[in-house]
Amino acid sequence: MLSDGQVNNAGITGTIVTDPDGFRSAIAADQAGVGKINWKEIMIEPFEQAEECLKVNYYGPKRIIEALTPLLQLSDSPRIVNVSSSAGKLKASHGHMFTANRWELVRVGRLVWSTPLQRVTFFRTGVSVSKLRNTFLDVLLQNVINEWAKGVLNDAQNLTEERVDEVLKEFLKDFKEGLLEAHSWPSYLSAYIVSKAALNACTRILARKYPTFCINCVCPGFVKTDMNYNNGILTVEEGAESPVSLALLPDGGLLVNSLFERSCLNFD
């Protein structure tokens, strides 16, 4: 059995941290639930950075997939793993951007979006179905506050690459014209959130286009990396656990792998 996989882990925030020490202090304060943080005082989001964020986080993986798909089609068990993010979802769930204990973040990190079967799979967590629905379903879409964009990206049956591009073009247009707040886009980390929501949408499109592939999104959790000045909670090894597990699943592993405790929900 020939098995080949592709893991796409591209990520920049689309921001410039102007006060690294303030950034570290803000994360510590947010984890402790102390005070209200004005992120605009410690980081800025220039338009050029937003453009670059979309290029790296969305168009980069998309182009790599397009280039390597002919090779994956030669495999008996092709799989694609897109490393996405639910950092914005943590804010919506807990009231703070980074507030969550270690095991909650491990749960997030082990949340897998299994698009071929239109379901969510999560590993070894004991999280109830109702908890999962309320907290982690539709990764990032609750943070894309713009109702039109949310509707487009969540319309799985009619979703196309062209429609995703429309959302990104409209986002950049509003960004350039200073209309993000007026049109209800995310107030901070806006390009990052939109880029990852677009990557999730791309994953759904690919899964429909290549039904014999095992294609998933995964959030590694709040991992210590250069992107957050090593202020995450999970180690790099812990963050890599879920993407690697997906990349190395045996053929049909999403259905029969006994190492995982899982539950499934429809996206709708």
mmCIF file with all atom_site columns, N, CA and C in Angstrom, residues 152 155-164 205:
data_model
loop_
_atom_site.group_PDB
_atom_site.id
_atom_site.type_symbol
_atom_site.label_atom_id
_atom_site.label_alt_id
_atom_site.label_comp_id
_atom_site.label_asym_id
_atom_site.label_entity_id
_atom_site.label_seq_id
_atom_site.pdbx_PDB_ins_code
_atom_site.Cartn_x
_atom_site.Cartn_y
_atom_site.Cartn_z
_atom_site.occupancy
_atom_site.B_iso_or_equiv
_atom_site.pdbx_formal_charge
_atom_site.auth_seq_id
_atom_site.auth_comp_id
_atom_site.auth_asym_id
_atom_site.auth_atom_id
_atom_site.pdbx_PDB_model_num
ATOM 1  N N  . VAL A 1 152 ? -21.020 32.934 3.005  1.00 0.00 ? 152 VAL A N  1
ATOM 2  C CA . VAL A 1 152 ? -20.331 32.371 1.838  1.00 0.00 ? 152 VAL A CA 1
ATOM 3  C C  . VAL A 1 152 ? -19.444 31.206 2.252  1.00 0.00 ? 152 VAL A C  1
ATOM 4  N N  . ASP A 1 155 ? -21.326 27.964 3.366  1.00 0.00 ? 155 ASP A N  1
ATOM 5  C CA . ASP A 1 155 ? -22.244 27.342 2.411  1.00 0.00 ? 155 ASP A CA 1
ATOM 6  C C  . ASP A 1 155 ? -21.506 26.224 1.684  1.00 0.00 ? 155 ASP A C  1
ATOM 7  N N  . ALA A 1 156 ? -21.377 25.083 2.350  1.00 0.00 ? 156 ALA A N  1
ATOM 8  C CA . ALA A 1 156 ? -20.529 24.000 1.845  1.00 0.00 ? 156 ALA A CA 1
ATOM 9  C C  . ALA A 1 156 ? -20.954 23.508 0.467  1.00 0.00 ? 156 ALA A C  1
ATOM 10 N N  . GLN A 1 157 ? -22.247 23.478 0.197  1.00 0.00 ? 157 GLN A N  1
ATOM 11 C CA . GLN A 1 157 ? -22.733 22.923 -1.062 1.00 0.00 ? 157 GLN A CA 1
ATOM 12 C C  . GLN A 1 157 ? -22.380 23.804 -2.254 1.00 0.00 ? 157 GLN A C  1
ATOM 13 N N  . ASN A 1 158 ? -22.352 25.112 -2.054 1.00 0.00 ? 158 ASN A N  1
ATOM 14 C CA . ASN A 1 158 ? -22.108 26.044 -3.156 1.00 0.00 ? 158 ASN A CA 1
ATOM 15 C C  . ASN A 1 158 ? -20.732 26.701 -3.094 1.00 0.00 ? 158 ASN A C  1
ATOM 16 N N  . LEU A 1 159 ? -19.901 26.230 -2.184 1.00 0.00 ? 159 LEU A N  1
ATOM 17 C CA . LEU A 1 159 ? -18.589 26.829 -1.991 1.00 0.00 ? 159 LEU A CA 1
ATOM 18 C C  . LEU A 1 159 ? -17.671 26.524 -3.172 1.00 0.00 ? 159 LEU A C  1
ATOM 19 N N  . THR A 1 160 ? -17.009 27.551 -3.686 1.00 0.00 ? 160 THR A N  1
ATOM 20 C CA . THR A 1 160 ? -16.035 27.395 -4.764 1.00 0.00 ? 160 THR A CA 1
ATOM 21 C C  . THR A 1 160 ? -14.817 28.255 -4.452 1.00 0.00 ? 160 THR A C  1
ATOM 22 N N  . GLU A 1 161 ? -13.718 27.987 -5.146 1.00 0.00 ? 161 GLU A N  1
ATOM 23 C CA . GLU A 1 161 ? -12.524 28.801 -4.961 1.00 0.00 ? 161 GLU A CA 1
ATOM 24 C C  . GLU A 1 161 ? -12.796 30.249 -5.343 1.00 0.00 ? 161 GLU A C  1
ATOM 25 N N  . GLU A 1 162 ? -13.623 30.438 -6.372 1.00 0.00 ? 162 GLU A N  1
ATOM 26 C CA . GLU A 1 162 ? -13.948 31.792 -6.817 1.00 0.00 ? 162 GLU A CA 1
ATOM 27 C C  . GLU A 1 162 ? -14.700 32.567 -5.736 1.00 0.00 ? 162 GLU A C  1
ATOM 28 N N  . ARG A 1 163 ? -15.593 31.891 -5.030 1.00 0.00 ? 163 ARG A N  1
ATOM 29 C CA . ARG A 1 163 ? -16.358 32.558 -3.972 1.00 0.00 ? 163 ARG A CA 1
ATOM 30 C C  . ARG A 1 163 ? -15.458 32.899 -2.782 1.00 0.00 ? 163 ARG A C  1
ATOM 31 N N  . VAL A 1 164 ? -14.510 32.022 -2.478 1.00 0.00 ? 164 VAL A N  1
ATOM 32 C CA . VAL A 1 164 ? -13.549 32.335 -1.413 1.00 0.00 ? 164 VAL A CA 1
ATOM 33 C C  . VAL A 1 164 ? -12.727 33.556 -1.813 1.00 0.00 ? 164 VAL A C  1
ATOM 34 N N  . ILE A 1 205 ? -13.642 22.456 -0.009 1.00 0.00 ? 205 ILE A N  1
ATOM 35 C CA . ILE A 1 205 ? -13.725 22.386 -1.474 1.00 0.00 ? 205 ILE A CA 1
ATOM 36 C C  . ILE A 1 205 ? -12.888 21.223 -1.993 1.00 0.00 ? 205 ILE A C  1
#
